[in-house]
């Protein structure tokens, strides 16, 4: 009985064909997140007192570790202002309301609070963007308080 050796090329081909997100899809998804981020930046420029301050690509797509089975993009959204709620569930409702205001072209059903994020659904691509809130107090390094899945939705947020 002969045993066939599985080499590096075999593993690489398997990863490219079955595991890794193709580069063209990754570029397309990053571009979609960038368009969302650019729209928010334009809105903030026109409304400097708006409490959503910045969006940043995060998660596996940002790290370059996204799998072919990717079904959503993770984006962190920095929220400033003393009036922002500090419980997770109230903050997600607040974030959804602000996203609807900043992106009036989205219908209300396209911006929905979840347990730890707000999902923005794109009808054209069918891809969802999960927007995770970070409470931001003006730190120069953009440190803030992030929603944690270790934290019950009614609890206060954890500092990162």
CSV table of C-alpha atoms in Angstrom, one decimal:
chain,number,residue,atom,x,y,z
A,1,UNK,CA,0.0,0.0,0.0
A,2,UNK,CA,1.5,3.3,-1.1
A,3,UNK,CA,0.8,6.5,0.8
A,4,UNK,CA,0.7,9.7,-1.3
A,5,UNK,CA,2.5,12.7,0.1
A,6,UNK,CA,0.4,15.9,0.5
A,7,UNK,CA,2.7,18.8,-0.3
A,8,UNK,CA,2.7,22.5,0.2
A,9,UNK,CA,1.3,23.1,-3.3
A,10,UNK,CA,-1.6,20.8,-2.5
A,11,UNK,CA,-2.4,22.6,0.7
A,12,UNK,CA,-2.1,26.0,-0.9
A,13,UNK,CA,-4.4,25.0,-3.8
A,14,UNK,CA,-7.0,23.6,-1.3
A,15,UNK,CA,-6.9,26.8,0.7
A,16,UNK,CA,-7.3,29.0,-2.4
A,17,UNK,CA,-10.1,26.9,-3.8
A,18,UNK,CA,-12.1,26.0,-0.7
A,19,UNK,CA,-11.1,28.1,2.3
A,20,UNK,CA,-9.7,31.6,1.7
A,21,UNK,CA,-11.9,34.5,0.5
A,22,UNK,CA,-10.9,35.3,-3.0
A,23,UNK,CA,-9.0,38.6,-3.3
A,24,UNK,CA,-11.5,40.1,-5.7
A,25,UNK,CA,-14.3,39.5,-3.3
A,26,UNK,CA,-12.2,40.9,-0.4
A,27,UNK,CA,-11.6,44.0,-2.4
A,28,UNK,CA,-15.3,44.4,-3.3
A,29,UNK,CA,-16.3,44.0,0.4
A,30,UNK,CA,-13.6,46.4,1.6
A,31,UNK,CA,-14.8,48.9,-1.0
A,32,UNK,CA,-18.4,48.5,0.3
A,33,UNK,CA,-17.3,49.2,3.9
A,34,UNK,CA,-15.2,52.2,2.6
A,35,UNK,CA,-18.3,53.7,0.9
A,36,UNK,CA,-20.2,53.4,4.1
A,37,UNK,CA,-17.3,55.0,6.0
A,38,UNK,CA,-17.0,57.8,3.4
A,39,UNK,CA,-20.7,58.6,3.7
A,40,UNK,CA,-20.4,58.9,7.4
A,41,UNK,CA,-17.4,61.1,7.1
A,42,UNK,CA,-19.2,63.4,4.7
A,43,UNK,CA,-22.2,63.6,7.1
A,44,UNK,CA,-19.9,64.4,10.1
A,45,UNK,CA,-18.2,67.1,8.1
A,46,UNK,CA,-21.6,68.7,7.4
A,47,UNK,CA,-22.8,68.1,11.0
A,48,UNK,CA,-19.8,68.5,13.3
A,49,UNK,CA,-21.9,68.0,16.5
A,50,UNK,CA,-23.1,64.6,15.3
A,51,UNK,CA,-22.2,61.9,17.8
A,52,UNK,CA,-21.0,59.2,15.4
A,53,UNK,CA,-17.3,60.2,14.9
A,54,UNK,CA,-15.5,57.5,12.9
A,55,UNK,CA,-15.9,54.1,11.3
A,56,UNK,CA,-13.1,51.5,11.0
A,57,UNK,CA,-13.1,48.2,9.3
A,58,UNK,CA,-12.5,45.4,11.8
A,59,UNK,CA,-12.8,41.7,12.1
A,60,UNK,CA,-11.5,39.0,9.8
A,61,UNK,CA,-11.7,41.1,6.6
A,62,UNK,CA,-9.6,43.9,8.2
A,63,UNK,CA,-7.0,41.3,9.4
A,64,UNK,CA,-6.9,39.5,6.0
A,65,UNK,CA,-8.1,36.2,7.6
A,66,UNK,CA,-11.6,36.2,6.1
A,67,UNK,CA,-12.9,32.8,4.9
A,68,UNK,CA,-14.8,32.0,1.7
A,69,UNK,CA,-17.9,31.6,3.8
A,70,UNK,CA,-17.8,35.3,4.9
A,71,UNK,CA,-21.4,36.6,5.2
A,72,UNK,CA,-20.9,39.9,6.9
A,73,UNK,CA,-18.3,42.7,7.4
A,74,UNK,CA,-17.4,44.0,10.8
A,75,UNK,CA,-17.0,47.7,11.3
A,76,UNK,CA,-16.3,49.6,14.5
A,77,UNK,CA,-18.2,52.9,15.0
A,78,UNK,CA,-16.9,55.4,17.5
A,79,UNK,CA,-19.7,57.3,19.3
A,80,UNK,CA,-19.0,60.5,21.3
A,81,UNK,CA,-21.1,62.5,23.6
A,82,UNK,CA,-22.3,62.5,27.1
A,83,UNK,CA,-25.9,61.7,26.1
A,84,UNK,CA,-25.0,58.4,24.5
A,85,UNK,CA,-26.5,55.5,26.6
A,86,UNK,CA,-24.0,53.2,28.5
A,87,UNK,CA,-26.1,50.0,28.5
A,88,UNK,CA,-25.6,47.8,25.5
A,89,UNK,CA,-29.2,47.5,24.4
A,90,UNK,CA,-29.9,51.2,24.7
A,91,UNK,CA,-26.7,52.1,23.0
A,92,UNK,CA,-27.5,49.8,20.0
A,93,UNK,CA,-30.9,51.4,19.6
A,94,UNK,CA,-29.2,54.8,19.8
A,95,UNK,CA,-26.6,53.7,17.2
A,96,UNK,CA,-29.3,52.4,14.8
A,97,UNK,CA,-31.2,55.8,15.1
A,98,UNK,CA,-28.0,57.7,14.3
A,99,UNK,CA,-27.1,55.4,11.4
A,100,UNK,CA,-30.6,55.9,9.9
A,101,UNK,CA,-30.1,59.7,10.2
A,102,UNK,CA,-26.7,59.7,8.6
A,103,UNK,CA,-27.8,57.3,5.8
A,104,UNK,CA,-31.3,58.5,4.9
A,105,UNK,CA,-31.2,56.3,1.7
A,106,UNK,CA,-31.5,53.2,3.8
A,107,UNK,CA,-35.0,52.0,4.7
A,108,UNK,CA,-35.6,51.4,8.4
A,109,UNK,CA,-35.6,47.6,7.9
A,110,UNK,CA,-32.0,47.8,6.5
A,111,UNK,CA,-30.6,49.1,9.8
A,112,UNK,CA,-31.5,46.8,12.6
A,113,UNK,CA,-30.1,46.5,16.2
A,114,UNK,CA,-28.9,43.0,17.1
A,115,UNK,CA,-27.6,41.7,20.4
A,116,UNK,CA,-24.1,43.2,20.2
A,117,UNK,CA,-24.1,45.2,17.0
A,118,UNK,CA,-26.3,47.0,14.5
A,119,UNK,CA,-26.7,45.2,11.1
A,120,UNK,CA,-26.8,47.4,8.0
A,121,UNK,CA,-28.1,45.2,5.1
A,122,UNK,CA,-27.2,46.1,1.5
A,123,UNK,CA,-29.8,45.1,-1.0
A,124,UNK,CA,-27.6,45.2,-4.0
A,125,UNK,CA,-24.8,42.8,-2.8
A,126,UNK,CA,-26.9,41.1,-0.1
A,127,UNK,CA,-23.9,41.5,2.2
A,128,UNK,CA,-24.5,42.7,5.8
A,129,UNK,CA,-22.3,45.1,7.7
A,130,UNK,CA,-22.2,44.6,11.5
A,131,UNK,CA,-21.6,47.9,13.1
A,132,UNK,CA,-20.2,47.5,16.6
A,133,UNK,CA,-20.4,50.6,18.8
A,134,UNK,CA,-17.4,52.0,20.7
A,135,UNK,CA,-18.0,54.8,23.3
A,136,UNK,CA,-15.4,57.4,22.6
A,137,UNK,CA,-14.3,60.2,25.0
A,138,UNK,CA,-11.9,62.0,22.7
A,139,UNK,CA,-8.7,59.9,23.3
A,140,UNK,CA,-6.0,60.8,20.8
A,141,UNK,CA,-5.3,57.0,20.3
A,142,UNK,CA,-9.0,56.4,19.7
A,143,UNK,CA,-9.4,54.1,22.8
A,144,UNK,CA,-12.9,53.7,24.0
A,145,UNK,CA,-15.4,51.3,25.5
A,146,UNK,CA,-16.4,48.4,23.2
A,147,UNK,CA,-19.5,46.2,23.3
A,148,UNK,CA,-18.4,42.8,24.6
A,149,UNK,CA,-20.2,39.5,24.0
A,150,UNK,CA,-19.1,38.6,27.5
A,151,UNK,CA,-21.3,41.3,28.8
A,152,UNK,CA,-25.1,41.0,29.1
A,153,UNK,CA,-27.0,43.5,26.9
A,154,UNK,CA,-28.3,45.4,30.0
A,155,UNK,CA,-24.8,45.8,31.5
A,156,UNK,CA,-22.4,48.7,31.1
A,157,UNK,CA,-19.8,48.5,28.4
A,158,UNK,CA,-16.2,47.2,28.9
A,159,UNK,CA,-13.1,49.4,28.4
A,160,UNK,CA,-10.6,48.5,25.6
